[in-house]
Short mmCIF file of C-alpha atoms and ligand atoms in Angstrom, two decimals:
data_model
loop_
_atom_site.label_atom_id
_atom_site.label_comp_id
_atom_site.label_asym_id
_atom_site.label_seq_id
_atom_site.Cartn_x
_atom_site.Cartn_y
_atom_site.Cartn_z
CA MET A 854 18.10 58.53 16.06
CA THR A 855 17.19 58.45 12.37
CA VAL A 856 14.19 60.58 13.21
CA TRP A 857 16.35 63.29 14.70
CA LEU A 858 18.89 63.14 11.91
CA ASP A 859 16.02 63.52 9.50
CA THR A 860 14.72 66.48 11.50
CA LEU A 861 18.10 68.19 11.40
CA LEU A 862 18.37 67.69 7.63
CA GLN A 863 14.87 69.04 7.06
CA GLY A 864 15.65 72.01 9.26
CA ILE A 865 18.84 72.90 7.45
CA MET A 866 17.16 72.70 4.08
CA LEU A 867 14.17 74.74 5.24
CA GLY A 868 16.76 77.26 6.38
CA GLY A 869 17.83 77.57 2.74
CA LEU A 870 14.38 78.94 1.91
CA TYR A 871 14.55 81.47 4.73
CA ALA A 872 18.02 82.51 3.67
CA LEU A 873 16.68 83.16 0.17
CA PHE A 874 13.87 85.26 1.65
CA ALA A 875 16.43 87.18 3.69
CA ALA A 876 19.31 87.71 1.25
CA GLY A 877 17.62 90.56 -0.62
CA LEU A 878 16.61 92.26 2.60
CA SER A 879 20.14 91.93 3.95
CA LEU A 880 21.63 93.36 0.76
CA ILE A 881 19.37 96.39 0.77
CA PHE A 882 19.88 97.12 4.43
CA GLY A 883 23.65 96.65 4.10
CA ILE A 884 24.03 99.05 1.21
CA MET A 885 21.53 101.80 1.90
CA ARG A 886 20.32 101.26 5.49
CA LEU A 887 16.82 100.89 4.09
CA VAL A 888 14.47 98.65 6.05
CA ASN A 889 12.12 97.44 3.37
CA LEU A 890 8.82 96.55 5.04
CA ALA A 891 7.40 95.52 1.66
CA HIS A 892 10.06 92.84 1.15
CA GLY A 893 7.73 89.93 1.92
CA ASP A 894 5.04 91.27 -0.39
CA LEU A 895 7.60 91.77 -3.14
CA ILE A 896 8.50 88.06 -2.81
CA VAL A 897 4.82 87.21 -3.25
CA LEU A 898 4.55 89.63 -6.17
CA ALA A 899 7.52 87.89 -7.78
CA ALA A 900 5.87 84.50 -7.21
CA PHE A 901 2.81 85.73 -9.13
CA VAL A 902 5.04 87.00 -11.94
CA VAL A 903 6.72 83.58 -12.20
CA LEU A 904 3.31 81.89 -12.03
CA VAL A 905 1.91 84.07 -14.82
CA VAL A 906 4.96 83.50 -17.03
CA THR A 907 4.80 79.75 -16.39
CA SER A 908 1.12 79.42 -17.25
CA ALA A 909 0.97 82.02 -20.03
CA LEU A 910 3.91 80.56 -21.93
CA GLY A 911 3.52 76.99 -20.71
CA LEU A 912 7.10 77.03 -19.49
CA ASP A 913 9.01 75.01 -16.96
CA PRO A 914 9.06 77.06 -13.71
CA PHE A 915 12.86 77.35 -13.68
CA LEU A 916 12.84 78.76 -17.21
CA ALA A 917 9.97 81.05 -16.24
CA ALA A 918 12.00 82.36 -13.29
CA LEU A 919 14.94 82.99 -15.60
CA LEU A 920 12.65 85.07 -17.83
CA SER A 921 11.06 86.83 -14.86
CA ALA A 922 14.36 87.83 -13.26
CA PRO A 923 15.21 90.65 -15.71
CA ILE A 924 11.64 91.95 -15.48
CA LEU A 925 11.85 92.05 -11.70
CA PHE A 926 15.35 93.53 -11.85
CA ALA A 927 13.95 96.39 -13.92
CA PHE A 928 11.00 96.73 -11.57
CA GLY A 929 13.34 96.95 -8.57
CA TYR A 930 15.57 99.47 -10.33
CA ALA A 931 12.61 101.71 -11.18
CA LEU A 932 11.02 101.34 -7.74
CA GLN A 933 14.21 102.50 -6.08
CA TYR A 934 15.08 105.21 -8.57
CA LEU A 935 11.64 106.77 -8.83
CA LEU A 936 10.24 106.23 -5.34
CA LEU A 937 12.45 104.89 -2.57
CA ASN A 938 15.46 107.13 -3.28
CA ARG A 939 13.27 110.11 -2.42
CA THR A 940 12.65 108.73 1.05
CA LEU A 941 16.30 108.25 2.02
CA GLY A 942 17.94 110.80 4.26
CA ARG A 943 18.87 111.45 7.84
CA ASP A 944 15.36 110.69 9.05
CA ILE A 945 14.65 106.95 9.24
CA LEU A 946 10.88 107.35 9.36
CA PRO A 947 10.01 108.17 5.70
CA PRO A 948 11.38 104.91 4.23
CA LEU A 949 9.54 102.90 6.88
CA LEU A 950 6.26 104.67 6.16
CA VAL A 951 6.63 104.45 2.40
CA THR A 952 7.60 100.76 2.32
CA PHE A 953 4.78 100.02 4.77
CA GLY A 954 2.40 101.74 2.37
CA LEU A 955 3.96 99.87 -0.53
CA SER A 956 3.34 96.60 1.30
CA ILE A 957 -0.37 97.41 1.56
CA ILE A 958 -0.56 98.52 -2.08
CA VAL A 959 1.15 95.36 -3.35
CA GLN A 960 -1.07 93.11 -1.24
CA ASN A 961 -4.28 94.78 -2.34
CA GLY A 962 -3.16 95.03 -5.94
CA LEU A 963 -2.48 91.28 -5.97
CA LEU A 964 -5.84 90.56 -4.29
CA GLU A 965 -7.55 92.66 -6.94
CA ALA A 966 -5.72 90.97 -9.79
CA PHE A 967 -5.56 87.36 -8.60
CA SER A 968 -8.23 87.08 -5.84
CA ALA A 969 -7.53 85.51 -2.46
CA ASP A 970 -7.39 81.96 -3.87
CA SER A 971 -4.24 80.08 -3.05
CA ARG A 972 -1.99 79.16 -5.96
CA ARG A 973 0.95 76.98 -6.63
CA ILE A 974 3.69 76.93 -9.23
CA GLY A 975 3.53 73.36 -10.54
CA ALA A 976 6.91 71.64 -10.67
CA GLY A 977 5.72 68.22 -11.82
CA ALA A 978 7.63 65.18 -10.64
CA LEU A 979 10.18 67.35 -8.84
CA GLU A 980 7.65 68.02 -6.11
CA THR A 981 7.78 64.45 -4.82
CA GLN A 982 11.21 63.17 -5.85
CA SER A 983 13.68 62.30 -3.13
CA LEU A 984 17.20 60.99 -2.80
CA PRO A 985 17.74 58.02 -0.50
CA LEU A 986 20.74 58.56 1.77
CA GLY A 987 20.78 55.05 3.24
CA GLY A 988 19.88 54.03 6.76
CA GLY A 989 16.25 54.89 6.12
CA LEU A 990 17.11 58.55 5.52
CA ALA A 991 16.01 60.45 2.44
CA VAL A 992 16.04 64.08 1.35
CA GLY A 993 13.55 65.69 -0.95
CA VAL A 994 15.04 66.98 -4.20
CA MET A 995 13.10 70.24 -3.88
CA PRO A 996 14.40 71.13 -0.40
CA LEU A 997 17.90 70.18 -1.52
CA LEU A 998 17.62 72.44 -4.58
CA THR A 999 16.38 75.25 -2.35
CA LEU A 1000 19.38 75.04 -0.08
CA ALA A 1001 21.78 74.72 -3.00
CA SER A 1002 20.21 77.81 -4.61
CA ALA A 1003 20.54 79.75 -1.37
CA VAL A 1004 24.25 78.89 -1.11
CA LEU A 1005 24.75 79.76 -4.79
CA ALA A 1006 22.89 83.05 -4.38
CA ILE A 1007 25.07 84.02 -1.41
CA LEU A 1008 28.23 82.98 -3.29
CA ALA A 1009 27.16 85.04 -6.29
CA LEU A 1010 26.36 88.07 -4.15
CA ASN A 1011 29.70 87.79 -2.38
CA PHE A 1012 31.46 87.62 -5.73
CA LEU A 1013 29.57 90.70 -6.88
CA PHE A 1014 30.42 92.49 -3.65
CA TYR A 1015 34.09 91.67 -3.29
CA ARG A 1016 35.35 90.94 -6.81
CA THR A 1017 33.71 93.46 -9.11
CA SER A 1018 33.92 97.17 -9.60
CA ILE A 1019 30.19 97.63 -9.03
CA GLY A 1020 30.57 95.74 -5.74
CA ARG A 1021 33.35 98.11 -4.73
CA ALA A 1022 30.98 101.00 -5.36
CA PHE A 1023 28.29 99.23 -3.30
CA ARG A 1024 30.66 98.89 -0.35
CA ALA A 1025 32.01 102.43 -0.64
CA THR A 1026 28.50 103.88 -0.79
CA SER A 1027 27.50 101.78 2.20
CA ASP A 1028 30.53 103.05 4.16
CA ASP A 1029 30.11 106.73 3.39
CA PRO A 1030 27.60 107.94 0.80
CA GLU A 1031 28.81 111.55 0.83
CA THR A 1032 32.43 110.68 0.10
CA ALA A 1033 31.31 108.09 -2.48
CA GLN A 1034 29.62 110.91 -4.38
CA LEU A 1035 32.88 112.85 -4.33
CA MET A 1036 34.44 109.88 -6.12
CA GLY A 1037 32.00 110.32 -8.99
CA ILE A 1038 29.61 107.62 -7.82
CA ASP A 1039 25.96 108.44 -8.40
CA ASN A 1040 24.31 107.11 -5.23
CA ARG A 1041 20.85 107.06 -6.74
CA ARG A 1042 22.03 104.76 -9.51
CA ILE A 1043 23.95 102.53 -7.08
CA PHE A 1044 20.90 102.19 -4.84
CA ALA A 1045 18.69 101.43 -7.85
CA LEU A 1046 21.13 98.75 -9.04
CA ALA A 1047 21.19 97.26 -5.54
CA MET A 1048 17.40 97.04 -5.48
CA GLY A 1049 17.48 95.45 -8.93
CA VAL A 1050 19.94 92.83 -7.66
CA ALA A 1051 17.81 92.28 -4.56
CA MET A 1052 14.73 91.70 -6.74
CA THR A 1053 16.70 89.18 -8.79
CA VAL A 1054 17.42 87.20 -5.62
CA VAL A 1055 13.77 87.70 -4.64
CA THR A 1056 12.80 85.99 -7.92
CA VAL A 1057 14.73 82.88 -6.86
CA ALA A 1058 13.12 83.00 -3.41
CA ALA A 1059 9.70 83.38 -5.03
CA LEU A 1060 10.28 80.42 -7.33
CA TYR A 1061 10.83 78.07 -4.39
CA LEU A 1062 8.13 79.73 -2.29
CA GLY A 1063 5.65 79.01 -5.06
CA MET A 1064 6.84 75.49 -5.92
CA ARG A 1065 7.06 74.19 -2.35
CA ALA A 1066 3.71 75.28 -1.02
CA ASN A 1067 0.54 77.17 -1.74
CA PHE A 1068 0.68 80.94 -1.64
CA ASP A 1069 -1.81 83.78 -1.80
CA PRO A 1070 -1.51 87.59 -1.76
CA THR A 1071 -1.64 87.86 2.03
CA ILE A 1072 1.33 85.74 3.07
CA GLY A 1073 4.01 88.39 2.47
CA PRO A 1074 4.28 89.88 5.98
CA ALA A 1075 5.00 86.48 7.57
CA ARG A 1076 7.87 85.93 5.05
CA LEU A 1077 9.14 89.37 6.00
CA ILE A 1078 9.31 88.33 9.67
CA TYR A 1079 11.35 85.20 8.86
CA ALA A 1080 13.63 87.25 6.63
CA PHE A 1081 14.11 89.87 9.33
CA GLU A 1082 14.92 87.28 11.93
CA ALA A 1083 17.46 85.60 9.66
CA VAL A 1084 19.16 88.92 8.89
CA ILE A 1085 19.33 89.96 12.53
CA ILE A 1086 20.53 86.57 13.79
CA GLY A 1087 23.30 86.62 11.19
CA GLY A 1088 24.39 90.17 11.97
CA LEU A 1089 23.40 93.18 9.87
CA GLY A 1090 25.28 93.41 6.62
CA SER A 1091 26.81 89.92 6.61
CA LEU A 1092 25.53 87.70 3.79
CA TRP A 1093 27.00 84.46 5.17
CA GLY A 1094 25.53 85.45 8.51
CA THR A 1095 22.16 85.72 6.80
CA LEU A 1096 22.52 82.16 5.51
CA ALA A 1097 23.42 80.99 9.01
CA GLY A 1098 20.46 82.92 10.40
CA GLY A 1099 18.09 81.27 7.95
CA ILE A 1100 19.41 77.84 8.85
CA ILE A 1101 19.06 78.50 12.58
CA ILE A 1102 15.42 79.46 12.15
CA GLY A 1103 14.84 76.46 9.89
CA LEU A 1104 16.45 74.11 12.39
CA ALA A 1105 14.50 75.53 15.30
CA GLN A 1106 11.24 75.20 13.37
CA ALA A 1107 11.97 71.62 12.36
CA ILE A 1108 12.90 70.62 15.90
CA GLY A 1109 9.86 72.41 17.31
CA ALA A 1110 7.60 70.69 14.82
CA ARG A 1111 9.09 67.32 15.67
CA ILE A 1112 8.20 67.82 19.33
CA ASP A 1113 4.73 69.13 18.58
CA PRO A 1114 3.56 70.37 15.15
CA GLU A 1115 1.94 73.38 16.79
CA TRP A 1116 5.32 74.55 18.02
CA GLN A 1117 6.96 74.91 14.63
CA ILE A 1118 6.50 78.65 14.10
CA LEU A 1119 6.93 79.52 17.77
CA ALA A 1120 10.22 77.61 18.01
CA GLY A 1121 11.67 79.73 15.19
CA HIS A 1122 10.77 82.96 16.96
CA VAL A 1123 12.13 81.65 20.26
CA ALA A 1124 15.46 80.80 18.62
CA PHE A 1125 15.56 84.35 17.28
CA LEU A 1126 14.95 85.81 20.73
CA VAL A 1127 17.58 83.59 22.32
CA VAL A 1128 20.23 84.71 19.80
CA LEU A 1129 19.18 88.32 20.28
CA VAL A 1130 19.63 88.06 24.04
CA LEU A 1131 22.99 86.26 23.84
CA LYS A 1132 24.43 88.23 20.91
CA PRO A 1133 22.49 91.46 20.38
CA ARG A 1134 24.56 92.36 17.31
CA GLY A 1135 24.01 88.96 15.72
CA LEU A 1136 26.41 86.10 15.12
CA PHE A 1137 28.63 87.77 12.51
CA PRO A 1138 28.45 91.52 13.05
CA ARG A 1139 30.41 93.68 10.64
CA ALA A 1140 33.53 95.20 12.14
CA VAL A 1141 32.72 98.69 10.87
CA ASP A 1142 29.34 100.29 11.06
CA MET B 90 40.35 128.85 -14.46
CA LEU B 91 38.29 128.33 -11.27
CA GLU B 92 36.48 131.34 -9.95
CA THR B 93 33.92 131.97 -7.25
CA ARG B 94 31.82 135.11 -7.16
CA GLY B 95 29.77 136.03 -4.12
CA LEU B 96 29.70 132.39 -3.05
CA THR B 97 27.44 131.83 -0.05
CA ALA B 98 26.77 128.63 1.84
CA PHE B 99 24.27 127.59 4.47
CA TYR B 100 23.80 124.74 6.91
CA GLY B 101 20.07 124.95 7.40
CA ASP B 102 19.46 128.47 8.72
CA PHE B 103 23.08 128.99 9.64
CA GLN B 104 25.07 130.98 7.09
CA ALA B 105 28.68 129.79 6.89
CA LEU B 106 29.93 131.81 3.89
CA TYR B 107 29.03 135.44 3.12
CA GLY B 108 29.99 136.03 -0.48
CA ILE B 109 33.44 134.66 -1.27
CA ASP B 110 35.25 136.02 -4.34
CA ALA B 111 38.27 133.89 -5.12
CA LEU B 112 40.34 132.79 -8.08
CA LEU B 113 42.57 129.87 -8.94
CA ALA B 114 44.51 130.31 -12.18
CA ALA B 115 45.88 127.41 -14.22
CA GLY B 116 49.09 126.08 -12.71
CA GLU B 117 48.70 128.03 -9.49
CA THR B 118 48.88 126.81 -5.91
CA VAL B 119 46.53 128.80 -3.71
CA ALA B 120 46.28 128.36 0.04
CA ILE B 121 43.38 129.25 2.27
CA ILE B 122 44.19 129.95 5.87
CA GLY B 123 42.02 130.97 8.76
CA ALA B 124 40.97 130.01 12.26
CA ASN B 125 38.83 127.02 13.10
CA GLY B 126 35.27 127.55 11.95
CA ALA B 127 36.18 130.33 9.51
CA GLY B 128 34.49 128.48 6.65
CA LYS B 129 37.48 126.98 4.83
CA SER B 130 36.09 123.44 4.58
CA THR B 131 32.69 124.82 3.72
CA PHE B 132 34.25 126.70 0.82
CA LEU B 133 35.85 123.55 -0.61
CA LYS B 134 32.66 121.55 -0.07
CA ALA B 135 30.62 124.18 -1.90
CA ILE B 136 32.99 124.04 -4.88
CA ALA B 137 32.86 120.23 -4.87
CA GLY B 138 29.07 120.31 -5.01
CA LEU B 139 28.42 118.93 -1.54
CA LEU B 140 26.55 122.09 -0.61
CA PRO B 141 24.00 123.80 -2.84
CA SER B 142 24.97 127.06 -4.50
CA PRO B 143 23.62 129.15 -7.38
CA PRO B 144 25.13 128.21 -10.79
CA ASP B 145 26.86 131.56 -11.28
CA ALA B 146 28.63 131.47 -7.94
CA VAL B 147 31.21 128.92 -9.17
CA ARG B 148 32.74 129.06 -12.63
CA LEU B 149 35.17 126.71 -14.32
CA ASP B 150 36.74 128.22 -17.43
CA GLY B 151 33.89 130.70 -17.43
CA VAL B 152 31.20 128.00 -17.36
CA ALA B 153 28.77 128.16 -14.45
CA ILE B 154 29.06 124.94 -12.44
CA GLY B 155 27.64 125.97 -9.05
CA GLY B 156 25.09 123.53 -7.65
CA LEU B 157 26.09 120.59 -9.88
CA ALA B 158 26.00 117.19 -8.19
CA PRO B 159 29.36 116.20 -6.66
CA ALA B 160 29.75 113.28 -9.07
CA LYS B 161 29.43 115.69 -12.02
CA VAL B 162 31.90 118.16 -10.56
CA THR B 163 34.43 115.34 -10.17
CA ARG B 164 33.95 114.38 -13.83
CA LEU B 165 34.75 117.97 -14.80
CA GLY B 166 38.16 117.47 -13.23
CA ILE B 167 37.77 118.89 -9.74
CA SER B 168 38.71 116.42 -6.98
CA LEU B 169 38.46 116.97 -3.25
CA VAL B 170 40.74 115.39 -0.67
CA PRO B 171 38.31 115.76 2.22
CA GLU B 172 39.17 116.87 5.72
CA GLY B 173 39.86 113.82 7.89
CA ARG B 174 40.82 111.70 4.81
CA LYS B 175 37.51 109.84 4.71
CA LEU B 176 38.92 106.60 3.33
CA PHE B 177 36.36 103.82 2.92
CA PRO B 178 36.93 101.53 5.92
CA SER B 179 35.62 98.33 4.35
CA LEU B 180 37.87 98.72 1.30
CA THR B 181 41.54 97.84 0.99
CA VAL B 182 44.09 100.53 0.14
CA GLU B 183 44.08 99.55 -3.53
CA GLU B 184 40.29 99.40 -3.67
CA ASN B 185 40.19 102.90 -2.21
CA LEU B 186 42.45 104.07 -5.00
CA LEU B 187 40.36 102.26 -7.64
CA ILE B 188 37.20 103.92 -6.34
CA GLY B 189 38.83 107.16 -7.44
CA THR B 190 38.48 106.09 -11.08
CA TYR B 191 34.66 106.25 -11.04
CA GLY B 192 34.69 109.96 -11.64
CA ARG B 193 37.64 109.94 -13.97
CA ALA B 194 37.87 113.01 -16.14
CA PRO B 195 38.77 112.08 -19.72
CA GLY B 196 42.49 111.86 -20.55
CA GLY B 197 45.17 112.28 -17.99
CA HIS B 198 48.21 110.83 -16.43
CA TRP B 199 47.23 109.01 -13.28
CA ASN B 200 46.81 105.28 -12.74
CA LEU B 201 47.64 102.79 -9.98
CA ALA B 202 51.28 102.40 -10.99
CA ARG B 203 51.86 106.14 -11.02
CA VAL B 204 50.19 106.70 -7.68
CA TYR B 205 52.34 103.90 -6.25
CA ALA B 206 55.42 105.53 -7.75
CA LEU B 207 54.45 108.78 -6.04
CA PHE B 208 53.73 107.07 -2.69
CA PRO B 209 55.81 103.84 -2.65
CA VAL B 210 54.63 102.92 0.84
CA LEU B 211 51.09 102.49 -0.50
CA ALA B 212 52.30 99.82 -2.91
CA GLU B 213 53.65 97.81 0.01
CA ARG B 214 50.35 98.10 1.84
CA ARG B 215 48.06 97.79 -1.17
CA HIS B 216 46.10 94.81 0.18
CA ALA B 217 45.83 96.09 3.75
CA PRO B 218 42.48 97.40 4.97
CA SER B 219 42.59 101.19 4.82
CA THR B 220 41.94 101.28 8.56
CA ALA B 221 45.30 99.57 9.19
CA LEU B 222 47.31 102.48 7.76
CA SER B 223 49.10 105.12 9.83
CA GLY B 224 47.75 108.65 9.67
CA GLY B 225 50.34 109.74 7.12
CA GLN B 226 49.72 106.70 4.92
CA GLN B 227 45.98 107.32 5.09
CA GLN B 228 46.56 110.88 3.93
CA MET B 229 48.66 109.61 1.03
CA ALA B 230 45.93 107.15 0.09
CA ALA B 231 43.33 109.92 0.21
CA ILE B 232 45.46 112.09 -2.09
CA GLY B 233 46.14 109.12 -4.38
CA ARG B 234 42.44 108.34 -4.55
CA ALA B 235 41.70 111.90 -5.65
CA LEU B 236 44.48 111.78 -8.23
CA MET B 237 43.01 108.61 -9.78
CA ALA B 238 40.24 110.85 -11.13
CA ASN B 239 42.82 112.83 -13.15
CA PRO B 240 41.91 116.19 -11.65
CA ARG B 241 42.81 119.48 -13.26
CA ILE B 242 42.08 121.04 -9.92
CA LEU B 243 42.98 119.33 -6.67
CA LEU B 244 41.24 120.62 -3.55
CA CYS B 245 43.07 119.59 -0.37
CA ASP B 246 41.51 120.10 3.05
CA GLU B 247 44.08 120.16 5.88
CA ILE B 248 46.32 117.40 4.58
CA SER B 249 48.80 118.03 7.40
CA LEU B 250 46.28 117.70 10.20
CA GLY B 251 47.56 115.53 13.06
CA LEU B 252 50.70 114.40 11.25
CA ALA B 253 54.34 114.49 12.38
CA PRO B 254 56.47 117.24 10.76
CA ILE B 255 58.59 114.73 8.86
CA VAL B 256 55.47 113.11 7.37
CA ILE B 257 54.03 116.51 6.48
CA ARG B 258 57.26 117.29 4.66
CA ASP B 259 57.07 114.00 2.74
CA ILE B 260 53.53 114.75 1.64
CA TYR B 261 54.18 118.34 0.63
CA ASN B 262 57.25 117.18 -1.29
CA THR B 263 54.92 115.40 -3.71
CA VAL B 264 53.06 118.59 -4.62
CA PRO B 265 55.50 119.59 -7.39
CA ALA B 266 55.10 116.16 -9.05
CA ILE B 267 51.33 116.49 -8.90
CA LYS B 268 51.47 119.96 -10.40
CA ALA B 269 53.87 118.79 -13.09
CA GLU B 270 51.01 116.65 -14.42
CA GLY B 271 48.96 119.74 -15.00
CA ALA B 272 46.93 120.08 -11.83
CA SER B 273 46.31 123.34 -10.04
CA VAL B 274 46.06 123.07 -6.29
CA LEU B 275 43.72 124.82 -3.89
CA LEU B 276 44.59 123.86 -0.36
CA VAL B 277 43.31 124.64 3.08
CA GLU B 278 46.09 124.77 5.64
CA GLN B 279 46.00 125.68 9.33
CA ASP B 280 49.79 125.93 9.49
CA ILE B 281 50.54 129.45 8.25
CA VAL B 282 54.25 128.82 7.72
CA GLN B 283 53.51 125.76 5.60
CA ALA B 284 50.87 127.64 3.62
CA MET B 285 53.19 130.56 2.92
CA ALA B 286 55.95 128.22 1.81
CA VAL B 287 53.92 126.28 -0.72
CA ALA B 288 51.44 128.82 -2.10
CA ASP B 289 51.66 131.33 -4.94
CA ARG B 290 48.84 133.25 -3.32
CA VAL B 291 46.89 133.00 -0.07
CA TYR B 292 43.40 133.93 1.06
CA CYS B 293 42.68 134.35 4.71
CA PHE B 294 39.12 133.59 5.83
CA GLN B 295 37.46 135.02 8.87
CA GLU B 296 33.89 134.18 9.87
CA GLY B 297 32.81 133.30 6.37
CA ARG B 298 34.48 136.23 4.60
CA VAL B 299 37.81 136.84 2.89
CA SER B 300 39.72 139.01 5.33
CA LEU B 301 42.98 139.17 3.38
CA ALA B 302 44.37 138.07 0.02
CA GLY B 303 47.75 138.34 -1.64
CA ARG B 304 51.12 136.85 -2.41
CA PRO B 305 53.07 135.53 0.59
CA SER B 306 55.98 137.86 -0.14
CA GLU B 307 53.70 140.91 -0.05
CA LEU B 308 51.94 140.15 3.23
CA THR B 309 53.29 141.24 6.59
CA ARG B 310 53.01 139.17 9.75
CA GLU B 311 50.89 141.85 11.28
CA GLN B 312 48.42 141.87 8.40
CA ILE B 313 48.09 138.10 8.63
CA HIS B 314 47.69 138.17 12.38
CA THR B 315 44.87 140.68 12.10
CA ALA B 316 43.18 138.84 9.24
CA TYR B 317 43.44 135.55 11.08
CA PHE B 318 42.21 136.50 14.51
CA GLY B 319 40.36 139.74 13.87
CA THR B 320 40.96 142.67 16.18
N1 LIG C 1590 27.57 120.07 8.89
C1 LIG C 1590 27.46 121.25 9.50
N2 LIG C 1590 26.29 121.62 10.05
C2 LIG C 1590 26.15 122.81 10.66
N3 LIG C 1590 27.13 123.72 10.77
C3 LIG C 1590 28.33 123.41 10.25
C4 LIG C 1590 28.56 122.17 9.59
N4 LIG C 1590 29.84 122.15 9.16
C5 LIG C 1590 30.37 123.30 9.55
N5 LIG C 1590 29.48 124.08 10.19
C6 LIG C 1590 29.72 125.43 10.73
O1 LIG C 1590 30.11 126.24 9.65
C7 LIG C 1590 31.17 127.10 10.05
C8 LIG C 1590 32.36 126.89 9.13
O2 LIG C 1590 32.84 125.57 9.32
P1 LIG C 1590 34.04 124.96 8.49
O3 LIG C 1590 33.86 125.34 7.06
O4 LIG C 1590 34.14 123.54 8.82
O5 LIG C 1590 35.27 125.75 9.10
P2 LIG C 1590 36.83 125.50 8.92
O6 LIG C 1590 37.03 124.42 7.93
O7 LIG C 1590 37.37 126.81 8.48
O8 LIG C 1590 37.34 125.13 10.29
C9 LIG C 1590 31.46 126.78 11.51
O9 LIG C 1590 30.79 127.72 12.31
C10 LIG C 1590 30.86 125.43 11.71
O10 LIG C 1590 30.40 125.26 13.03
MG1 LIG C 1591 37.86 122.58 8.18
#
């Protein structure tokens, strides 16, 4: 009994990590219908930025992430403004090709700069601390922080979306980019801002990616798959759905691993397929598309 | 104030406008009539910057503005109420109006309270999703949204389309109040009687060209019939 309760808790908290991977992807797809195939590699890139800031300045990783976020925001803004905006249009192929190419460039650039060695962002005592819940149950502080950060990130994004004037422009542009331009909204700037925001969330995802386990330049594409699955399970364009999607994959992986450690990854993909078959538009599809 | 000279427009290889010369003077209401597919919407879209055109083809106060991005044209004080209203479905009525302020031209009269005073029914439904409005209310919201940008020139594309006569009357009754705040109005209207009643001057389009222009009082039914349908 305790074992299964523990499994469920682990699964939910692992889901927090996947939701963080997915939130940026969900945001970008929701606003500009851009499927960013480089998303996983951008998470890894951000993890290296946090790692470099941590070791170069001897900072606590959380502080390092705080410093890295504006850098990565600016990077995202420029990436969108200078490159990705040029690929957007009626044809869906150019953005796929360009972000696929970007994925390869980021991976090889990181290999060149940091080698294939695996790294870790050291978090000191935090890595092993846990909170006893009684009855023999305990949760790790790190997984708990991950989930809390995921919920906070989604709350913050929802606030931005539904309570601010820039969020209104995001939604209007997502609804109808041509009419949004008639309202005086510069789509290219809105898209660049959205990518900047996505890269800020990616920084948080990267922080936990790097603190929880080893990473190296080649692990991006697998993170992209988890992120994709979370977004699609949740329903395209729904941020809370993305959180739910992440948690479902996390739960499935934890349960799979409990049955047989070799089943962990497979169980996540199977859960994704099952949801896709039962609800092809995801759990929380947007009313308007 | 607003002038087009030899304005052409293309959709890919297809030419929709063949050199339109037209004028909208300050304080005027000008109507464009013409059959379906004559190029009326294309003309408004070209002025609004949604279709490319050479700089000289559109002039505002003598300044060439053809080919500017739509967001820039809006900031110069030209607002389009697009055909089919085009409200943002995931925004509430009030959010739709507020979106209109992004391209606000400096100075001007319009704000939420004044738009609500012009269309009181929108105030009642301010928190409703724009998709929950009736056709007439949607049209009012689309006009209100354009007004929020404080336009000097309001371009209206078929604001009576699909609406009941009584609703059309309500909407057209607001035109004098809009003009009183200093806007000139260029409107596309399928209903010839309505167009003649509201406009100082009319242009009739036929297959991408101006087939007739003049004051309503000076045009005969026969002239209009010929210009509208061709012979
Ligand atoms: N987006 C478009 N792509 C291709 N052709 C178009 C498009 N919009 C309009 N047209 C064509 O341009 C011509 C003028 O259309 P339009 O300006 O919408 O006419 P009107 O508003 O007078 O009914 C028509 O022949 C129409 O088929
Ligand atoms: Mg039309």
